GROMACS .gro file of C-alpha atoms in nm:
model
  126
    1UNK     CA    1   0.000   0.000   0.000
    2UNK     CA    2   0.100   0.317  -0.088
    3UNK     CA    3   0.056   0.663  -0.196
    4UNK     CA    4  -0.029   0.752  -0.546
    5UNK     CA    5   0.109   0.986  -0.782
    6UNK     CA    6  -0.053   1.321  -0.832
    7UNK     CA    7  -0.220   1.271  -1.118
    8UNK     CA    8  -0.421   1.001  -0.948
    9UNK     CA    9  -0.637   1.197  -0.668
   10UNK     CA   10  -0.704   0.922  -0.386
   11UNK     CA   11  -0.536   0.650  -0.176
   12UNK     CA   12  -0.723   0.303  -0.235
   13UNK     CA   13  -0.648  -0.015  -0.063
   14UNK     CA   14  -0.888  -0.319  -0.108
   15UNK     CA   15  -0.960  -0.572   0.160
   16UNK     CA   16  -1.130  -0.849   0.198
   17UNK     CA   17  -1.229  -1.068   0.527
   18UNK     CA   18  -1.346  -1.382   0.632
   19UNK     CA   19  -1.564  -1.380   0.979
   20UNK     CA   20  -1.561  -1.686   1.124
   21UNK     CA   21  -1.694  -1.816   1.499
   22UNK     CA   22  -1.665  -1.477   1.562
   23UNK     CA   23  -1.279  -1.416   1.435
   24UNK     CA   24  -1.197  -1.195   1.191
   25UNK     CA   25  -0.889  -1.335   0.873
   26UNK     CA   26  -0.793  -1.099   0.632
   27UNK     CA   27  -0.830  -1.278   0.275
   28UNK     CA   28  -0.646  -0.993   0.187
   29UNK     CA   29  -0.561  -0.651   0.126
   30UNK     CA   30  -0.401  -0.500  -0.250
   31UNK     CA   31  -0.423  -0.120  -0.375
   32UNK     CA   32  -0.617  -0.165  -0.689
   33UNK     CA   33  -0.310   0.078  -0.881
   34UNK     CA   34  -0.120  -0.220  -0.875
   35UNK     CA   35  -0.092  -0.483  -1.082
   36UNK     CA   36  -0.435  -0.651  -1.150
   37UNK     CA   37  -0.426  -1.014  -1.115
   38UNK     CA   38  -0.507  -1.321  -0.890
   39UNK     CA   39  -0.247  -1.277  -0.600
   40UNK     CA   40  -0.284  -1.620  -0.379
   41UNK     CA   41  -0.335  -1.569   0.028
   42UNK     CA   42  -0.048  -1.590   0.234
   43UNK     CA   43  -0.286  -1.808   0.499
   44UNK     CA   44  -0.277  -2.169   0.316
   45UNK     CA   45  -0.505  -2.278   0.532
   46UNK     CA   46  -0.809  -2.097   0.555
   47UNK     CA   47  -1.135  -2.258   0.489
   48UNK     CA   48  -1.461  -2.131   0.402
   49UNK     CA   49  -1.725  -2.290   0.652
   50UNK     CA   50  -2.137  -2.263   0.612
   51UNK     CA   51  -2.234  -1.941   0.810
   52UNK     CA   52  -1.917  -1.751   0.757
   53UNK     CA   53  -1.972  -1.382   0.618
   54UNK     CA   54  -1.687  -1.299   0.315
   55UNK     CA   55  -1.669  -0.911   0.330
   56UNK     CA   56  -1.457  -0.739   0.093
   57UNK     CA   57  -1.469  -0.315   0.125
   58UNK     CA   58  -1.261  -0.027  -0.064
   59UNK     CA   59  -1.097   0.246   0.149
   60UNK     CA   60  -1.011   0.531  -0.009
   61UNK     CA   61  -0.868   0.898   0.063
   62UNK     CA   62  -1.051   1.151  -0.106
   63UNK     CA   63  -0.844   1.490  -0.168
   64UNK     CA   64  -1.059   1.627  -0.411
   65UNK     CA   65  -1.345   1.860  -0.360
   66UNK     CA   66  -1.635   1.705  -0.540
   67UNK     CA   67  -1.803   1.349  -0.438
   68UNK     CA   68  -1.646   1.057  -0.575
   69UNK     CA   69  -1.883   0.732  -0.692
   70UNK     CA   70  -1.827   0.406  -0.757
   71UNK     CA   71  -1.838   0.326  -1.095
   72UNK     CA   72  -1.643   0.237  -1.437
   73UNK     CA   73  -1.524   0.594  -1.565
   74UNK     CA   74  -1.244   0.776  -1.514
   75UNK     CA   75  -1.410   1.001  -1.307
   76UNK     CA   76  -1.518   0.745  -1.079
   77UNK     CA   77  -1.333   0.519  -0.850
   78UNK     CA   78  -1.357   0.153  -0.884
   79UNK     CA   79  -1.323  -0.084  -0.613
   80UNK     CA   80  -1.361  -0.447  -0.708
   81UNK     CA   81  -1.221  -0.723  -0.481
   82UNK     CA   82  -1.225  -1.071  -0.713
   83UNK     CA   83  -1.180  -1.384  -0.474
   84UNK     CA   84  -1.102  -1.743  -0.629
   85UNK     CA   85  -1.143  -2.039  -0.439
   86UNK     CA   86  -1.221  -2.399  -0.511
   87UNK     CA   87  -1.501  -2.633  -0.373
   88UNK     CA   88  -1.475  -3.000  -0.284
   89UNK     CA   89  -1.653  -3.233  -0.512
   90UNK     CA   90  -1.847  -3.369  -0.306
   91UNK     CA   91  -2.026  -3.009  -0.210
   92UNK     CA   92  -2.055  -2.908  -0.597
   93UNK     CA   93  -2.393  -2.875  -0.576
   94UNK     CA   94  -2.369  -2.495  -0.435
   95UNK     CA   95  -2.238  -2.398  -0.775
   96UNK     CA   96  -2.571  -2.487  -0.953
   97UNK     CA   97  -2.731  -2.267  -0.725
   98UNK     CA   98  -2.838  -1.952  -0.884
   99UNK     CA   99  -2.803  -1.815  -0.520
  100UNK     CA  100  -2.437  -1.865  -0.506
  101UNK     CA  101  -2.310  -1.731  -0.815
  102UNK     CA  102  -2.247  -1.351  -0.742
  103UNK     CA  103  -2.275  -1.148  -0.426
  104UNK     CA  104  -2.262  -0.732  -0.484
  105UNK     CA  105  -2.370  -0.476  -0.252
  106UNK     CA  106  -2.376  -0.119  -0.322
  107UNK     CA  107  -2.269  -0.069   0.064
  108UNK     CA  108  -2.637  -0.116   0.178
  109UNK     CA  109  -2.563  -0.437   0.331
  110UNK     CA  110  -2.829  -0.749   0.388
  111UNK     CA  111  -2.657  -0.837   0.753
  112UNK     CA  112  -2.540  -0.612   1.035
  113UNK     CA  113  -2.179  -0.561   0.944
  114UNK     CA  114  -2.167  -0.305   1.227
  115UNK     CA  115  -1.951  -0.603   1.444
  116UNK     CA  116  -1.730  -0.652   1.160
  117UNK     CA  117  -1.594  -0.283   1.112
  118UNK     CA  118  -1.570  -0.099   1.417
  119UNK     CA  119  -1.308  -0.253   1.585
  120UNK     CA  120  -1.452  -0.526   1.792
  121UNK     CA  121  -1.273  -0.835   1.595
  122UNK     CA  122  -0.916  -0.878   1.563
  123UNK     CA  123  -0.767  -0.986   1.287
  124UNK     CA  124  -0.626  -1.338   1.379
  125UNK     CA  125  -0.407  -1.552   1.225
  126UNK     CA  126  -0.460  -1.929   1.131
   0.00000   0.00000   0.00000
């Protein structure tokens, strides 16, 4: 993480989190200036359990003096956090289910994330 040139008028870092039995693992954390590509976790051995909340957010610095939305021009700032992970065989059945194939939130999300991001978990290693 780092800061950006001028030209460029905000600070992003992505993150992403696993909650699980009420612990907190980063999945992990890139600025999106960088080089886009599947980076694999450092934590080999994190496993994604029924229950568990995946949470991936975009903080940014603003130092502009206008608003600055989410979305795919240059005058907005996009924030996309792409996770890759595999699934046993014998538990393929999830990926048939329309339910499963996509999860987006434009920051209005379905649970209380309130827990997750103000301080109350520690992010734990495995």
């Amino acid at each position: 993480m780092g800061i950006l040139t001028d030209l460029t008028p905000s600070r992003v870092v992505n993150e992403a989190f696993l909650f699980h039995n009420g612990q907190r693992y980063l999945i992990g954390s890139k600025s999106p200036q960088q080089k886009q590509t599947f980076y694999p976790v450092e934590n080999k051995t994190l496993a994604i359990h029924p229950d568990d909340v995946m949470m991936a957010r975009c903080n940014m610095t603003n130092h502009e003096n206008r608003v600055i939305y989410m979305g795919n021009t240059r005058n907005d700032e996009m924030c996309n956090f792409y996770m890759m992970y595999v699934v046993d065989l014998a538990d393929e059945d999830q990926l048939h289910d329309r339910y499963n194939q996509q999860c987006f939130s434009d920051g209005k999300a379905n649970v209380d994330l309130s827990s997750f991001i103000d301080g109350k978990y520690e992010i734990v290693q495995r």
